[in-house]
Every structure is written in C-alpha cells, then in structure tokens.
Tab-separated table of C-alpha atoms and ligand atoms in Angstrom:
chain	number	residue	atom	x	y	z
A	25	UNK	CA	81.429	182.432	24.067
A	26	UNK	CA	82.482	185.802	22.810
A	27	UNK	CA	80.087	187.478	25.159
A	28	UNK	CA	79.786	189.987	27.913
A	29	UNK	CA	78.879	187.215	30.364
A	30	UNK	CA	82.412	186.830	31.719
A	31	UNK	CA	83.221	183.332	32.872
A	32	UNK	CA	85.622	184.235	35.674
A	33	UNK	CA	84.197	185.344	39.006
A	34	UNK	CA	87.292	187.232	40.170
A	35	UNK	CA	85.596	190.622	40.606
A	36	UNK	CA	82.425	189.383	42.287
A	37	UNK	CA	81.703	190.311	45.847
A	38	UNK	CA	80.536	186.756	46.457
A	39	UNK	CA	84.142	185.745	45.889
A	40	UNK	CA	85.320	188.618	48.117
A	41	UNK	CA	82.810	187.912	50.854
A	42	UNK	CA	79.364	189.062	51.847
A	43	UNK	CA	77.161	191.067	52.095
A	44	UNK	CA	76.617	191.808	48.463
A	45	UNK	CA	75.294	195.294	47.656
A	46	UNK	CA	72.296	195.308	45.343
A	47	UNK	CA	70.424	197.999	43.422
A	48	UNK	CA	66.953	196.806	42.450
A	49	UNK	CA	65.315	198.552	39.477
A	50	UNK	CA	61.626	197.671	39.096
A	51	UNK	CA	61.354	196.587	42.734
A	52	UNK	CA	57.539	196.592	42.854
A	53	UNK	CA	56.976	194.414	39.770
A	54	UNK	CA	56.733	190.668	39.360
A	55	UNK	CA	60.491	190.064	39.007
A	56	UNK	CA	61.152	192.778	41.603
A	57	UNK	CA	58.917	191.107	44.195
A	58	UNK	CA	60.487	187.691	43.567
A	59	UNK	CA	63.905	189.300	44.029
A	60	UNK	CA	62.757	190.934	47.270
A	61	UNK	CA	61.500	187.562	48.485
A	62	UNK	CA	65.021	186.143	48.106
A	63	UNK	CA	66.753	189.204	49.595
A	64	UNK	CA	64.462	189.131	52.635
A	65	UNK	CA	65.388	185.518	53.303
A	66	UNK	CA	69.091	186.356	53.427
A	67	UNK	CA	69.555	189.699	55.253
A	68	UNK	CA	73.150	188.826	56.140
A	69	UNK	CA	74.027	187.995	52.563
A	70	UNK	CA	72.757	191.166	50.938
A	71	UNK	CA	72.457	194.868	51.577
A	72	UNK	CA	70.280	197.019	49.356
A	73	UNK	CA	71.719	200.306	48.129
A	74	UNK	CA	68.553	201.419	46.331
A	75	UNK	CA	65.125	200.352	45.125
A	76	UNK	CA	63.294	201.909	42.172
A	77	UNK	CA	59.614	201.818	41.220
A	78	UNK	CA	57.349	203.455	38.661
A	79	UNK	CA	54.259	205.006	40.219
A	80	UNK	CA	53.046	203.117	43.265
A	81	UNK	CA	54.563	204.939	46.268
A	82	UNK	CA	52.931	202.706	48.890
A	83	UNK	CA	54.208	199.517	47.233
A	84	UNK	CA	57.708	200.975	46.837
A	85	UNK	CA	57.777	202.091	50.466
A	86	UNK	CA	56.788	198.569	51.592
A	87	UNK	CA	59.602	197.044	49.546
A	88	UNK	CA	62.127	199.642	50.737
A	89	UNK	CA	61.259	198.887	54.368
A	90	UNK	CA	61.264	195.121	53.803
A	91	UNK	CA	64.847	195.117	52.499
A	92	UNK	CA	65.990	198.113	54.555
A	93	UNK	CA	67.093	199.985	51.431
A	94	UNK	CA	69.319	203.051	51.755
A	95	UNK	CA	67.474	204.954	49.031
A	96	UNK	CA	64.119	204.663	47.268
A	97	UNK	CA	63.419	206.400	43.955
A	98	UNK	CA	60.094	206.618	42.192
A	99	UNK	CA	59.931	207.540	38.526
A	100	UNK	CA	56.693	209.506	38.766
A	101	UNK	CA	57.799	212.914	40.095
A	102	UNK	CA	54.334	213.666	41.455
A	103	UNK	CA	54.602	210.678	43.824
A	104	UNK	CA	57.426	212.296	45.846
A	105	UNK	CA	55.193	213.482	48.698
A	106	UNK	CA	53.430	210.141	49.032
A	107	UNK	CA	56.727	208.231	49.099
A	108	UNK	CA	58.289	210.663	51.577
A	109	UNK	CA	55.293	210.281	53.860
A	110	UNK	CA	55.200	206.505	53.547
A	111	UNK	CA	58.872	206.344	54.562
A	112	UNK	CA	58.671	208.900	57.383
A	113	UNK	CA	60.463	207.739	60.509
A	114	UNK	CA	62.961	205.589	58.578
A	115	UNK	CA	66.504	206.401	57.454
A	116	UNK	CA	65.632	205.597	53.865
A	117	UNK	CA	66.488	208.429	51.464
A	118	UNK	CA	63.742	209.421	49.017
A	119	UNK	CA	63.869	210.710	45.444
A	120	UNK	CA	61.391	211.122	42.603
A	121	UNK	CA	61.549	211.695	38.856
A	122	UNK	CA	63.876	210.362	36.145
A	123	UNK	CA	67.021	211.946	37.697
A	124	UNK	CA	66.342	210.218	41.002
A	125	UNK	CA	65.975	206.902	39.144
A	126	UNK	CA	69.412	207.414	37.585
A	127	UNK	CA	70.820	208.460	40.968
A	128	UNK	CA	69.579	205.147	42.384
A	129	UNK	CA	70.924	203.152	39.444
A	130	UNK	CA	74.468	204.481	39.795
A	131	UNK	CA	74.783	204.035	43.567
A	132	UNK	CA	77.824	202.008	44.541
A	133	UNK	CA	76.779	198.354	44.209
A	134	UNK	CA	78.060	194.885	43.340
A	135	UNK	CA	75.029	194.046	41.215
A	136	UNK	CA	72.215	196.017	39.615
A	137	UNK	CA	69.045	194.009	39.004
A	138	UNK	CA	67.374	195.453	35.901
A	139	UNK	CA	63.652	194.615	36.219
A	140	UNK	CA	61.859	197.746	35.017
A	141	UNK	CA	59.496	196.861	32.189
A	142	UNK	CA	60.059	198.195	28.689
A	143	UNK	CA	62.409	200.800	27.239
A	144	UNK	CA	61.939	202.797	30.472
A	145	UNK	CA	64.629	200.452	31.805
A	146	UNK	CA	67.208	201.414	29.183
A	147	UNK	CA	68.559	204.705	30.627
A	148	UNK	CA	69.048	203.560	34.254
A	149	UNK	CA	70.443	200.168	33.251
A	150	UNK	CA	72.836	201.802	30.823
A	151	UNK	CA	73.948	204.364	33.414
A	152	UNK	CA	74.976	201.498	35.712
A	153	UNK	CA	76.637	199.514	32.923
A	154	UNK	CA	78.624	202.541	31.775
A	155	UNK	CA	80.134	202.749	35.264
A	156	UNK	CA	81.180	199.109	35.027
A	157	UNK	CA	78.536	197.761	37.397
A	158	UNK	CA	77.566	194.125	36.921
A	159	UNK	CA	73.955	193.929	35.745
A	160	UNK	CA	71.464	191.073	36.105
A	161	UNK	CA	69.211	191.606	33.133
A	162	UNK	CA	65.551	190.632	33.441
A	163	UNK	CA	64.526	193.568	31.226
A	164	UNK	CA	64.847	192.169	27.698
A	165	UNK	CA	63.817	195.436	26.042
A	166	UNK	CA	67.261	196.922	26.858
A	167	UNK	CA	68.970	194.594	24.388
A	168	UNK	CA	66.181	194.799	21.803
A	169	UNK	CA	66.200	198.600	21.871
A	170	UNK	CA	69.947	199.156	22.161
A	171	UNK	CA	71.712	195.778	21.941
A	172	UNK	CA	74.857	196.786	20.068
A	173	UNK	CA	75.743	199.832	22.233
A	174	UNK	CA	74.914	197.866	25.404
A	175	UNK	CA	77.279	195.016	24.546
A	176	UNK	CA	80.006	197.425	23.392
A	177	UNK	CA	79.732	199.335	26.667
A	178	UNK	CA	79.831	196.172	28.759
A	179	UNK	CA	83.012	195.131	26.936
A	180	UNK	CA	84.544	198.573	27.383
A	181	UNK	CA	83.794	198.916	31.079
A	182	UNK	CA	84.235	195.234	31.991
A	183	UNK	CA	80.698	195.084	33.388
A	184	UNK	CA	79.177	191.643	33.411
A	185	UNK	CA	75.677	191.135	31.953
A	186	UNK	CA	74.110	188.197	33.749
A	187	UNK	CA	71.003	186.771	32.041
A	188	UNK	CA	68.031	186.687	34.414
A	189	UNK	CA	65.390	185.893	31.795
A	190	UNK	CA	64.740	182.188	32.456
A	191	UNK	CA	65.591	180.901	28.955
A	192	UNK	CA	68.827	182.871	28.725
A	193	UNK	CA	69.790	181.940	32.234
A	194	UNK	CA	69.269	178.263	31.346
A	195	UNK	CA	71.415	178.672	28.221
A	196	UNK	CA	74.103	180.499	30.188
A	197	UNK	CA	74.225	177.599	32.628
A	198	UNK	CA	74.050	174.986	29.846
A	199	UNK	CA	76.955	176.645	28.016
A	200	UNK	CA	79.347	176.342	30.889
A	201	UNK	CA	82.616	177.746	29.606
A	202	UNK	CA	82.168	176.256	26.117
A	203	UNK	CA	84.108	177.554	23.138
A	204	UNK	CA	81.722	179.577	20.927
A	205	UNK	CA	83.010	177.827	17.814
A	206	UNK	CA	81.666	174.480	19.061
A	207	UNK	CA	78.090	175.740	19.499
A	208	UNK	CA	75.873	174.628	16.610
A	209	UNK	CA	72.527	175.790	17.922
A	210	UNK	CA	70.885	177.545	20.835
A	211	UNK	CA	67.248	176.760	21.488
A	212	UNK	CA	64.827	178.804	23.565
A	213	UNK	CA	61.706	177.041	24.724
A	214	UNK	CA	58.303	178.757	24.693
A	215	UNK	CA	55.263	177.684	26.665
A	216	UNK	CA	53.038	178.633	23.733
A	217	UNK	CA	50.959	180.806	26.069
A	218	UNK	CA	47.179	180.769	26.478
A	219	UNK	CA	46.497	180.656	22.707
A	220	UNK	CA	48.766	177.693	21.888
A	221	UNK	CA	45.899	175.567	20.569
A	222	UNK	CA	43.615	178.377	19.335
A	223	UNK	CA	42.788	179.034	15.680
A	224	UNK	CA	44.169	182.141	13.995
A	225	UNK	CA	40.666	183.641	13.871
A	226	UNK	CA	40.083	183.072	17.578
A	227	UNK	CA	43.486	184.578	18.435
A	228	UNK	CA	42.652	187.664	16.343
A	229	UNK	CA	39.544	188.246	18.491
A	230	UNK	CA	41.194	187.537	21.869
A	231	UNK	CA	40.345	189.950	24.679
A	232	UNK	CA	42.812	191.505	27.160
A	233	UNK	CA	41.442	189.180	29.877
A	234	UNK	CA	42.185	186.133	27.731
A	235	UNK	CA	45.649	187.383	26.779
A	236	UNK	CA	46.458	188.123	30.424
A	237	UNK	CA	45.850	184.530	31.512
A	238	UNK	CA	49.211	182.779	31.219
A	239	UNK	CA	49.198	179.016	31.838
A	240	UNK	CA	52.566	178.726	33.643
A	241	UNK	CA	53.951	182.100	34.770
A	242	UNK	CA	52.532	185.012	36.800
A	243	UNK	CA	54.145	188.073	35.237
A	244	UNK	CA	53.514	191.765	34.584
A	245	UNK	CA	50.860	192.671	31.959
A	246	UNK	CA	53.203	193.717	29.131
A	247	UNK	CA	55.258	190.517	29.065
A	248	UNK	CA	52.093	188.438	29.510
A	249	UNK	CA	50.510	189.969	26.395
A	250	UNK	CA	53.847	189.600	24.549
A	251	UNK	CA	53.867	185.912	25.520
A	252	UNK	CA	50.305	185.337	24.308
A	253	UNK	CA	51.274	186.364	20.753
A	254	UNK	CA	54.815	184.922	21.028
A	255	UNK	CA	56.294	188.396	20.511
A	256	UNK	CA	58.005	187.707	23.831
A	257	UNK	CA	59.914	184.821	22.243
A	258	UNK	CA	60.814	187.084	19.344
A	259	UNK	CA	62.202	189.693	21.744
A	260	UNK	CA	64.085	186.887	23.512
A	261	UNK	CA	65.707	185.710	20.261
A	262	UNK	CA	67.054	189.222	19.733
A	263	UNK	CA	68.158	189.291	23.380
A	264	UNK	CA	69.983	185.943	22.972
A	265	UNK	CA	71.694	187.127	19.788
A	266	UNK	CA	73.309	190.009	21.692
A	267	UNK	CA	73.877	188.288	25.006
A	268	UNK	CA	75.661	185.250	23.588
A	269	UNK	CA	77.079	186.819	20.395
A	270	UNK	CA	75.330	184.079	18.427
A	271	UNK	CA	74.287	184.418	14.779
A	272	UNK	CA	70.559	184.556	14.078
A	273	UNK	CA	70.786	181.333	11.977
A	274	UNK	CA	71.964	179.391	15.017
A	275	UNK	CA	68.986	180.387	17.149
A	276	UNK	CA	65.710	178.590	17.287
A	277	UNK	CA	62.536	178.132	19.295
A	278	UNK	CA	60.659	175.025	20.350
A	279	UNK	CA	57.238	175.099	22.000
A	280	UNK	CA	57.250	173.210	25.284
A	281	UNK	CA	53.980	173.648	27.198
A	282	UNK	CA	55.263	172.367	30.565
A	283	UNK	CA	57.969	175.120	30.885
A	284	UNK	CA	60.409	172.735	32.557
A	285	UNK	CA	63.237	172.797	29.994
A	286	UNK	CA	64.050	176.481	29.522
A	287	UNK	CA	66.942	176.496	27.084
A	288	UNK	CA	69.247	174.103	25.221
A	289	UNK	CA	72.685	174.288	23.649
A	290	UNK	CA	73.649	171.863	20.840
A	291	UNK	CA	77.363	171.296	20.218
A	292	UNK	CA	79.385	170.222	17.192
A	293	UNK	CA	79.852	166.663	18.526
A	294	UNK	CA	76.082	166.093	18.778
A	295	UNK	CA	75.947	166.689	22.546
A	296	UNK	CA	73.064	168.766	23.863
A	297	UNK	CA	73.018	170.409	27.284
A	298	UNK	CA	69.889	171.958	28.726
A	299	UNK	CA	68.786	174.040	31.699
A	300	UNK	CA	65.795	172.646	33.596
A	301	UNK	CA	63.894	173.911	36.621
A	302	UNK	CA	60.367	174.294	37.911
A	303	UNK	CA	58.848	177.429	36.341
A	304	UNK	CA	59.656	179.819	39.190
A	305	UNK	CA	61.577	183.033	38.478
A	306	UNK	CA	63.306	182.773	41.840
A	307	UNK	CA	65.562	180.114	40.285
A	308	UNK	CA	67.221	182.322	37.614
A	309	UNK	CA	67.044	185.340	39.945
A	310	UNK	CA	68.935	183.443	42.661
A	311	UNK	CA	71.474	182.229	40.118
A	312	UNK	CA	72.253	185.841	39.211
A	313	UNK	CA	72.110	187.209	42.775
A	314	UNK	CA	74.676	184.723	44.016
A	315	UNK	CA	76.734	184.171	40.878
A	316	UNK	CA	79.095	182.379	40.906
A	317	UNK	CA	77.972	181.139	44.333
A	318	UNK	CA	74.783	179.056	44.424
A	319	UNK	CA	72.148	180.263	46.902
A	320	UNK	CA	69.348	178.280	48.492
A	321	UNK	CA	65.816	179.040	47.329
A	322	UNK	CA	62.354	177.881	48.406
A	323	UNK	CA	61.423	177.311	44.735
A	324	UNK	CA	59.618	174.024	44.075
A	325	UNK	CA	62.010	171.185	43.265
A	326	UNK	CA	61.684	169.500	39.908
A	327	UNK	CA	59.983	166.099	40.121
A	328	UNK	CA	60.164	164.643	36.617
A	329	UNK	CA	58.383	161.410	37.545
A	330	UNK	CA	55.451	163.426	38.907
A	331	UNK	CA	55.324	165.521	35.701
A	332	UNK	CA	55.462	162.310	33.658
A	333	UNK	CA	55.779	163.670	30.130
A	334	UNK	CA	57.598	166.609	28.584
A	335	UNK	CA	56.311	167.520	25.133
A	336	UNK	CA	57.746	169.647	22.337
A	337	UNK	CA	56.217	171.200	19.209
A	338	UNK	CA	57.360	173.319	16.284
A	339	UNK	CA	56.248	176.959	16.569
A	340	UNK	CA	53.426	177.895	14.195
A	341	UNK	CA	54.399	181.057	12.332
A	342	UNK	CA	50.964	181.315	10.698
A	343	UNK	CA	49.084	181.603	13.957
A	344	UNK	CA	51.900	183.517	15.692
A	345	UNK	CA	53.190	185.960	13.044
A	346	UNK	CA	54.989	188.048	15.692
A	347	UNK	CA	57.636	185.362	15.941
A	348	UNK	CA	58.296	185.460	12.194
A	349	UNK	CA	58.343	189.266	12.262
A	350	UNK	CA	60.921	189.315	15.077
A	351	UNK	CA	63.106	186.836	13.160
A	352	UNK	CA	62.900	189.023	10.041
A	353	UNK	CA	63.759	192.084	12.121
A	354	UNK	CA	66.728	190.286	13.652
A	355	UNK	CA	67.924	189.291	10.172
A	356	UNK	CA	67.318	192.842	8.890
A	357	UNK	CA	69.427	194.236	11.732
A	358	UNK	CA	70.294	197.920	11.968
A	359	UNK	CA	67.760	199.875	13.976
A	360	UNK	CA	64.806	197.609	13.164
A	361	UNK	CA	64.788	195.930	16.589
A	362	UNK	CA	64.615	199.391	18.213
A	363	UNK	CA	61.596	200.211	16.042
A	364	UNK	CA	59.929	196.852	16.705
A	365	UNK	CA	60.340	197.274	20.444
A	366	UNK	CA	58.900	200.802	20.600
A	367	UNK	CA	55.965	200.093	18.283
A	368	UNK	CA	55.185	196.914	20.197
A	369	UNK	CA	55.089	198.709	23.559
A	370	UNK	CA	52.566	201.235	22.270
A	371	UNK	CA	50.521	198.584	20.453
A	372	UNK	CA	50.331	196.423	23.603
A	373	UNK	CA	49.219	199.477	25.600
A	374	UNK	CA	46.567	200.183	22.945
A	375	UNK	CA	45.360	196.574	23.034
A	376	UNK	CA	45.103	196.625	26.832
A	377	UNK	CA	43.154	199.890	26.562
A	378	UNK	CA	40.863	198.098	24.016
A	379	UNK	CA	41.745	200.552	21.244
A	380	UNK	CA	42.953	197.785	18.889
A	381	UNK	CA	42.319	194.057	18.578
A	382	UNK	CA	44.913	191.409	19.433
A	383	UNK	CA	45.847	190.896	15.777
A	384	UNK	CA	46.256	194.659	15.493
A	385	UNK	CA	49.398	194.467	17.644
A	386	UNK	CA	51.555	192.547	15.196
A	387	UNK	CA	50.000	194.328	12.218
A	388	UNK	CA	50.905	197.679	13.690
A	389	UNK	CA	54.460	196.599	14.558
A	390	UNK	CA	55.023	195.278	11.021
A	391	UNK	CA	53.790	198.546	9.520
A	392	UNK	CA	55.950	200.600	11.844
A	393	UNK	CA	59.008	198.571	10.776
A	394	UNK	CA	58.184	199.015	7.085
A	395	UNK	CA	57.703	202.766	7.505
A	396	UNK	CA	60.988	203.086	9.421
A	397	UNK	CA	62.862	201.176	6.706
A	398	UNK	CA	61.539	203.560	4.062
A	399	UNK	CA	62.353	206.812	5.819
A	400	UNK	CA	65.724	205.904	7.362
A	401	UNK	CA	64.563	205.760	10.990
A	402	UNK	CA	65.682	202.121	11.031
A	403	UNK	CA	69.390	202.821	10.525
A	404	UNK	CA	71.591	201.306	13.195
A	405	UNK	CA	71.847	203.491	16.311
A	406	UNK	CA	75.483	204.157	17.154
A	407	UNK	CA	74.792	204.921	20.806
A	408	UNK	CA	72.177	204.369	23.471
A	409	UNK	CA	71.171	208.029	23.117
A	410	UNK	CA	70.490	207.473	19.416
A	411	UNK	CA	68.512	204.319	20.138
A	412	UNK	CA	66.396	206.206	22.679
A	413	UNK	CA	65.858	208.970	20.132
A	414	UNK	CA	64.514	206.442	17.611
A	415	UNK	CA	62.452	204.861	20.382
A	416	UNK	CA	60.909	208.263	21.106
A	417	UNK	CA	60.114	209.017	17.447
A	418	UNK	CA	58.509	205.614	16.885
A	419	UNK	CA	56.429	205.850	20.063
A	420	UNK	CA	55.059	209.242	19.040
A	421	UNK	CA	54.214	207.938	15.571
A	422	UNK	CA	52.620	204.792	16.950
A	423	UNK	CA	50.524	206.761	19.418
A	424	UNK	CA	49.352	209.045	16.629
A	425	UNK	CA	48.645	206.179	14.228
A	426	UNK	CA	46.766	204.072	16.740
A	427	UNK	CA	44.746	207.018	18.024
A	428	UNK	CA	43.890	207.955	14.429
A	429	UNK	CA	42.700	204.459	13.519
A	430	UNK	CA	40.546	204.343	16.615
A	431	UNK	CA	39.061	207.727	15.783
A	432	UNK	CA	38.164	206.515	12.294
A	433	UNK	CA	36.460	203.496	13.826
A	434	UNK	CA	38.921	200.909	12.481
A	435	UNK	CA	40.484	198.396	14.760
A	436	UNK	CA	43.695	197.895	12.825
A	437	UNK	CA	46.023	199.801	10.554
A	438	UNK	CA	45.380	198.744	6.980
B	29	LIG	P1	55.933	194.362	36.002
B	29	LIG	O1	54.997	195.151	35.168
B	29	LIG	O2	55.362	193.397	36.981
B	29	LIG	O3	56.911	195.342	36.817
B	29	LIG	C1	57.540	196.420	36.191
B	29	LIG	C2	58.332	197.239	37.189
B	29	LIG	O4	58.867	198.378	36.498
B	29	LIG	C3	57.488	197.805	38.349
B	29	LIG	O5	58.279	197.880	39.509
B	29	LIG	C4	57.159	199.211	37.861
B	29	LIG	O6	56.852	200.104	38.921
B	29	LIG	C5	58.463	199.570	37.187
B	29	LIG	N1	58.343	200.644	36.205
B	29	LIG	C6	57.455	200.745	35.182
B	29	LIG	N2	57.671	201.880	34.504
B	29	LIG	C7	58.725	202.496	35.099
B	29	LIG	C8	59.439	203.694	34.830
B	29	LIG	N3	59.099	204.507	33.827
B	29	LIG	N4	60.495	203.999	35.630
B	29	LIG	C9	60.839	203.210	36.661
B	29	LIG	N5	60.193	202.054	36.956
B	29	LIG	C10	59.158	201.708	36.174
B	29	LIG	O7	56.927	193.617	34.992
B	29	LIG	P2	57.711	192.238	35.212
B	29	LIG	O8	56.864	191.112	34.791
B	29	LIG	O9	58.353	192.196	36.550
B	29	LIG	O10	58.847	192.366	34.102
B	29	LIG	C11	59.947	193.246	34.242
B	29	LIG	C12	60.939	192.995	33.135
B	29	LIG	O11	61.477	191.670	33.287
B	29	LIG	C13	60.322	193.016	31.736
B	29	LIG	O12	61.244	193.547	30.837
B	29	LIG	C14	60.071	191.549	31.414
B	29	LIG	O13	60.126	191.283	30.030
B	29	LIG	C15	61.238	190.893	32.133
B	29	LIG	N6	60.981	189.509	32.553
B	29	LIG	C16	59.954	189.245	33.390
B	29	LIG	C17	59.710	187.927	33.789
B	29	LIG	C18	58.585	187.596	34.751
B	29	LIG	O14	58.454	186.439	35.141
B	29	LIG	N7	57.785	188.543	35.167
B	29	LIG	C19	60.525	186.897	33.303
B	29	LIG	C20	61.569	187.218	32.449
B	29	LIG	C21	61.801	188.532	32.082
B	30	LIG	MG1	61.730	184.435	29.276
C-alpha cells in the first residue's frame, strides 16, 4: 500500500530490544486506561516517558503512578496545583496547560499513543509526528481534521502511523504487505450501535442516555454518540482513505452486530482476508504497542462455535444519514472533512447537554458543510495550522448557531 504504515520494522525499538519508551496522550480515557492495563502487565517491556490527560488531576496522577511515568501533563492549566499535590513525593515531573501537553508529546519516545478525543488531539499528535516519532493512532479526528498534511508529514519525517482503531488495525493486519494495485475493496464493519433496529422517528427522539448505551464496546461519550448515529463509521471511512491511501470508491461499510470481524480486504483474484478478534480494544492496542512483535494480552479469546452465527447487513442510509453525509464529504474533499469534524464535535456536545435532539446533530453538520462550501471555508487546508484555523472558525460558528436555535426555542437548525 502506498501508505504511511511502513511495512519494515527496521527502526522499531522492539527490533532493537526492550524496554520500549511510550508517550501516552489521553491516558485517563477509555483507550488510555486499556493501554495502561497492558503497560502495567509488562513493566520490563515498556517505560513511560509521559502521560497526558484533560482535566481530571486525580485520575491522571493515578495513571502516572501506575506506569511510573517520567512526566505528567494536564491540559487544563488550572489543574496544575491539584496534579502537583497528587504526585507529591514521587519523581514524576508535572506540567499543565497546552504547552505542557506539547512538551509531553515531543519527549524522546519510540511510540506515541494518540488517544485524546477530538481535534484537541491534533496539535500534540502532529508535534510528535513532525519530529519523526512513530504514532499509534486511536484518535480518528486527527485524520478527519487534517488528513492530507498528516500523511505528508509522516512521509517527510519517516514517522510510522500505526492504526489503533479496531477496524483499521484489522485491515492493516489483513493487508499484510499486499500491493495496493491488487486491492479491490476495503470494508469496515459497524456494529450498528444501539439504534440498529430503531425507526427513523424513534432515532430522532433518542435521549443522551439511550445514545450512550453501546451494545458491544465501552468507550468515551463522544465516540459512543458518534457510533449511535453511525457518524463514527463515516469518520472511520475518511480515516481509512488517508491511512491506506485508498480511493473513496473502494471503501465500504457492512453492519455486523456481533463486532467479531472488524475489517476486510478484497483482492483482484477474489480472495478476501479479514481481521477477527473479540471486541476488546486491548487487541489492537497490543498490536500497535508491540509492532512488529506480538505481545500477550488477557483479552478474551475468540470462540466462534460459542458465538454460533455471524450476521451481516447493508447499512441503512435513510435511518443513518450521517454515514451518507460523511461519504459525500469524503467525495467532496478539500476542507469539508475538517468542517464536518468540528461541527460534529460541537453538535455532539450540544446533544449531550440536551440543547438539540439526536437528529439535530446530523442536520447541523450538514448545514455547517453547506455554509462552508459557499463561503470558501471548505477549501483544502495546506497545513495542520490551516486545518486548526478552520476547525476554530467552524466551532465558533457552530456554538453560536446552536446557542441561537436553543434561545429561539427550536431544537434543530432549519
Ligand atoms: P475518552 O473520552 O474516554 O478519553 C479521552 C481522553 O482525552 C481522556 O484522557 C481525556 O482526559 C483526554 N482529553 C480530552 N480533552 C483533552 C484536551 N483538550 N487535552 C488533552 N487531553 C484531553 O475517549 P476514548 O473513548 O478513549 O477515545 C479516544 C480517542 O480514540 C477518540 O478519538 C476515539 O474516537 C478513539 N477511539 C476510541 C475507541 C474506544 O474503544 N474507546 C476505539 C477506537 C478509537
Ligand atoms: Mg473503530
């Protein structure tokens, strides 16, 4: 594949010997905690250069102690005192605010695990990539917000982008070292989320509690809401397009409620390879942490006879319009994915705060994309800085628009 996921392991520390130095961005989140679980089980195999969290000083301090990190950085500058106090008596360095997050991200390391949620992950992940650090990418918003400059930078610096998102990790493994020209199709599976069998009307009225109940995965709130409306799969299609340098027409989605098959690659001779595993993020996380060496994990082993049946369905674009919108945005290219990502983050926040209904999320994102196409905001960003500038503009607009609709008593933007 013409991709930034280099096939040869020559520069990896696993090939050079252990321990492997890790920076963990988003250490207190769902992916972060699963990563910590694996690191704690193998203290000889890994050393932790830095951990980063958003706001929760106590949780970050616990993680920093658990993995004996050298440095802990919290994004919320006002949490400095609390973090300092919680780490008193240790040798762990403490920092707070966006500069401290960047300082953590660029520490000398063999692998940076990018597991901050949302576009907040873009700047620190990019800072590491620009220095040529290998990055294990759980944060899909990086490639949706700034895919082209990210891939260009990885190529320029020789940094490897390892896919940690389960579908992309499965595809990466299923690809092996295949020649890109022989790939006919790449398929991401989707669980279908909690609303898989619901009517369009019922989905429109779904509450945050209902959207936050995922059938197969325990994840952070933003990705769980994205999954409920299948926007998550849309973001993942854009992610796959950049990660594997695959044309949008070759990408597709199949709904697979058991979440056992995560991704498939179809080749020109009719062969299909797939990545399977129990739905446990420790599997793709371990694959990235050890790559190209396989680690041992306590994840449940796949027992196909016990599962009995694996089922597959076509996605329903009528009931899940976010998937269609993301495909249109991918086809439209330019800066549209950046706009989609920013508007979606604010709309999801507004839904969780009960300012808009569930159907208001996709409606708002579609309107934000249309507005950005008209006024030129959606032109292709030539750098990560430009992408973040567009991200900022769209967020401000979305906040204003969603606050205004709430004030006028309407639930959606029409
Ligand atoms: P989460 O909400 O559980 O955790 C987010 C982490 O980011 C926390 O550590 C939080 O403190 C940190 N954070 C938030 N804002 C920050 C900021 N401004 N600066 C620094 N840190 C900040 O989210 P999650 O479910 O772990 O997901 C993380 C990323 O991984 C997302 O992009 C998600 O799409 C992706 N992902 C998650 C899963 C999963 O199973 N949870 C699977 C695949 C991909
Ligand atoms: Mg995924």
